[in-house]
């Protein structure tokens, strides 16, 4: 590990945490509650699996995370140590600073990533449809295999599908302006304003179309962790909204 050669605590902390991808990996583990290798990787598009393995070992060596073999021997689990849990305040401070001062550019607003973040961490299970519901999301500004996803809701659970999972489509959401979709998810733009601008179009039954934006967890509650295994987790320490860019 390279060193700044300075005793300053900021310099020493930066040596441990400021490597490329380390903060994103820590966000996924500490804030989003990812515990498996695949869960962490899904929240870090563009990060190679080899570099992810290297960063995880470095964070373990730094005492920020703990790596344990799964009971069945297939893979490992990644959990924050006490030092890692204390980083939640640092990550929230970065989120607040980024919301205020860091510009959001088109290349950072991939709508498929926004949909993944929304479906995995910000859907309110208490208000989701009880019957099977399939929503198609089209991204006209993209080309190729990543230009369409499906949100499948069954028995209060949701998953993102890259291929049509079968059955009728109940709504079609067209994301003409990916930044509008990202800003809505971040709480910076109201759904109605995105519709009026044409940044987002929704086609299908009016009642279901009106209900769709209400499935979003209130921003003040922050993301719902995948695995909330901290018995004394402080809800106030969660981020208001998280971006994976």
XYZ file of C-alpha atoms in Angstrom:
245
model
C 0.000 0.000 0.000
C 1.350 3.417 -0.956
C 1.818 5.907 1.854
C 1.712 9.682 2.017
C 4.360 9.567 4.722
C 2.298 11.828 6.961
C 1.114 11.229 10.522
C -2.103 13.243 9.919
C -5.215 11.069 10.590
C -6.768 12.261 7.316
C -3.687 11.101 5.410
C -3.633 7.752 7.237
C -7.356 7.173 6.641
C -6.968 8.108 2.974
C -4.273 5.482 2.546
C -6.814 2.860 3.619
C -9.988 4.160 1.985
C -9.157 6.347 -1.011
C -8.123 3.599 -3.435
C -10.359 3.480 -6.517
C -13.629 1.579 -5.852
C -13.009 1.207 -2.100
C -15.654 3.764 -1.104
C -18.199 2.221 -3.504
C -17.539 -1.237 -2.055
C -17.899 0.116 1.471
C -21.145 1.862 0.542
C -22.512 -1.445 -0.694
C -21.486 -3.293 2.469
C -22.020 -0.673 5.183
C -25.027 1.287 3.893
C -26.775 -1.102 1.498
C -26.189 -4.243 3.548
C -24.676 -6.339 0.746
C -23.104 -9.477 2.181
C -22.210 -11.757 -0.736
C -19.620 -11.220 -3.451
C -22.296 -11.091 -6.157
C -24.412 -8.571 -4.239
C -21.405 -6.278 -3.849
C -20.466 -6.708 -7.523
C -24.013 -5.968 -8.727
C -23.816 -2.575 -7.016
C -20.485 -1.726 -8.658
C -21.018 -1.929 -12.439
C -17.719 -1.579 -14.256
C -15.644 -3.092 -11.442
C -13.863 -6.268 -12.485
C -14.244 -9.281 -10.223
C -10.483 -9.538 -9.889
C -10.133 -5.973 -8.635
C -13.139 -6.442 -6.348
C -11.450 -9.456 -4.737
C -8.251 -7.417 -4.285
C -10.068 -4.474 -2.688
C -12.019 -6.755 -0.348
C -8.793 -8.342 0.871
C -7.268 -4.892 1.406
C -10.287 -3.734 3.402
C -10.113 -6.887 5.498
C -6.410 -6.295 6.132
C -7.247 -2.718 7.188
C -9.704 -4.067 9.757
C -12.740 -2.457 8.112
C -14.557 -5.629 7.030
C -14.551 -9.256 8.103
C -14.557 -12.080 5.556
C -15.998 -15.423 6.637
C -16.643 -18.657 4.809
C -20.325 -19.433 4.322
C -21.566 -22.365 6.427
C -22.077 -24.468 3.290
C -18.543 -23.703 2.147
C -19.696 -22.012 -1.045
C -18.284 -18.516 -1.106
C -17.833 -15.975 1.659
C -19.762 -13.333 3.552
C -18.517 -9.772 3.968
C -19.562 -7.847 7.069
C -18.365 -4.535 8.510
C -16.327 -4.547 11.705
C -16.853 -1.900 14.372
C -14.445 0.301 12.418
C -16.456 -0.341 9.262
C -19.773 0.485 10.905
C -18.376 3.794 12.112
C -17.732 4.678 8.466
C -21.488 5.066 7.941
C -21.228 8.660 9.182
C -18.389 9.319 6.736
C -20.378 7.872 3.844
C -23.470 9.896 4.764
C -21.356 13.060 4.875
C -20.002 12.249 1.398
C -23.544 11.686 0.154
C -24.709 15.035 1.488
C -21.700 16.848 0.040
C -22.113 15.116 -3.331
C -25.820 15.986 -3.476
C -25.005 19.638 -2.994
C -21.804 20.119 -4.951
C -21.123 17.244 -7.397
C -22.771 17.611 -10.812
C -24.750 14.702 -12.260
C -23.679 14.033 -15.840
C -25.409 11.876 -18.494
C -22.788 9.128 -18.295
C -23.542 8.755 -14.577
C -27.290 8.283 -15.031
C -27.645 4.829 -16.591
C -31.375 4.109 -16.167
C -30.814 0.380 -15.679
C -28.602 1.106 -12.675
C -31.181 3.542 -11.292
C -33.887 0.893 -11.660
C -31.683 -1.696 -9.926
C -31.045 0.629 -6.988
C -34.731 1.509 -6.703
C -35.931 -2.095 -6.899
C -33.324 -3.512 -4.541
C -33.272 -0.874 -1.811
C -36.044 1.695 -2.183
C -39.260 -0.168 -2.965
C -41.789 -0.043 -0.138
C -43.043 -3.594 0.209
C -46.063 -2.452 2.226
C -47.602 -0.678 -0.776
C -46.582 -2.966 -3.641
C -49.354 -4.702 -5.588
C -50.403 -8.021 -4.092
C -51.037 -9.638 -7.444
C -48.337 -10.434 -9.968
C -47.370 -7.226 -11.751
C -44.899 -6.834 -14.605
C -43.565 -3.407 -15.614
C -41.377 -2.950 -18.678
C -38.783 -0.162 -18.676
C -37.538 1.052 -22.068
C -34.441 3.249 -22.494
C -34.585 4.787 -26.017
C -31.289 6.629 -25.541
C -29.428 3.315 -25.171
C -28.666 0.674 -27.746
C -28.068 -3.038 -27.420
C -28.977 -5.537 -24.731
C -29.129 -2.998 -21.920
C -31.868 -0.884 -23.473
C -34.748 -2.644 -21.690
C -35.515 -4.189 -18.292
C -38.531 -5.641 -16.551
C -39.594 -5.095 -12.941
C -41.428 -8.204 -11.729
C -43.463 -7.963 -8.526
C -44.824 -11.118 -6.925
C -46.126 -11.617 -3.369
C -44.643 -8.338 -2.186
C -41.190 -9.076 -3.601
C -39.547 -7.470 -6.624
C -36.771 -8.445 -8.978
C -35.156 -6.985 -12.077
C -35.202 -9.137 -15.198
C -32.996 -8.627 -18.234
C -35.236 -10.913 -20.310
C -39.016 -11.048 -20.475
C -40.043 -13.340 -17.587
C -43.301 -14.354 -19.258
C -46.850 -13.218 -18.724
C -48.653 -9.998 -19.515
C -47.002 -6.597 -19.176
C -49.164 -4.319 -17.051
C -47.231 -1.054 -17.509
C -44.581 0.307 -19.834
C -42.264 3.041 -18.557
C -40.247 4.880 -21.205
C -37.216 6.728 -19.847
C -36.540 9.353 -22.500
C -34.287 11.378 -20.204
C -32.123 9.177 -17.958
C -31.114 12.158 -15.813
C -34.766 12.880 -15.047
C -35.172 9.277 -13.860
C -32.040 9.531 -11.705
C -33.078 12.876 -10.224
C -36.509 11.502 -9.387
C -34.909 8.582 -7.553
C -32.614 10.972 -5.680
C -35.584 13.109 -4.616
C -34.487 16.084 -6.684
C -37.396 15.938 -9.163
C -41.066 15.122 -8.660
C -42.569 12.331 -10.729
C -45.233 14.654 -12.114
C -42.597 17.110 -13.306
C -40.701 14.290 -15.050
C -43.906 13.265 -16.827
C -44.790 16.815 -17.869
C -41.323 17.379 -19.296
C -41.509 14.198 -21.336
C -38.454 12.809 -19.589
C -40.559 9.830 -18.497
C -43.652 8.346 -20.144
C -45.945 5.728 -18.607
C -48.357 3.658 -20.682
C -51.003 1.422 -19.149
C -53.970 1.522 -16.745
C -54.272 4.950 -15.125
C -54.656 3.675 -11.560
C -51.548 1.501 -11.760
C -49.584 4.272 -13.501
C -50.455 6.684 -10.684
C -49.533 4.124 -8.042
C -46.082 3.321 -9.452
C -44.181 6.349 -8.033
C -45.766 5.771 -4.607
C -43.901 2.462 -4.362
C -40.724 4.447 -3.619
C -39.680 4.457 0.031
C -39.728 7.921 1.546
C -36.309 9.506 1.095
C -36.047 10.370 4.778
C -36.050 6.641 5.538
C -33.077 5.932 3.317
C -32.385 2.588 1.614
C -33.646 -0.698 3.015
C -30.502 -2.823 3.525
C -30.440 -6.235 1.883
C -29.327 -7.820 5.147
C -29.898 -5.652 8.201
C -27.791 -7.692 10.600
C -26.774 -4.865 12.921
C -28.908 -5.110 16.084
C -28.330 -1.487 17.059
C -28.467 0.115 13.616
C -29.332 3.804 13.871
C -31.899 4.693 11.170
C -30.777 8.313 11.261
C -27.359 7.226 9.975
C -28.762 6.029 6.643
C -28.284 8.056 3.514
C -31.232 9.953 2.098
C -30.668 8.406 -1.312
C -27.777 6.562 -2.850
C -26.400 6.548 -6.378
C -24.272 3.776 -7.803
C -22.268 5.960 -10.144
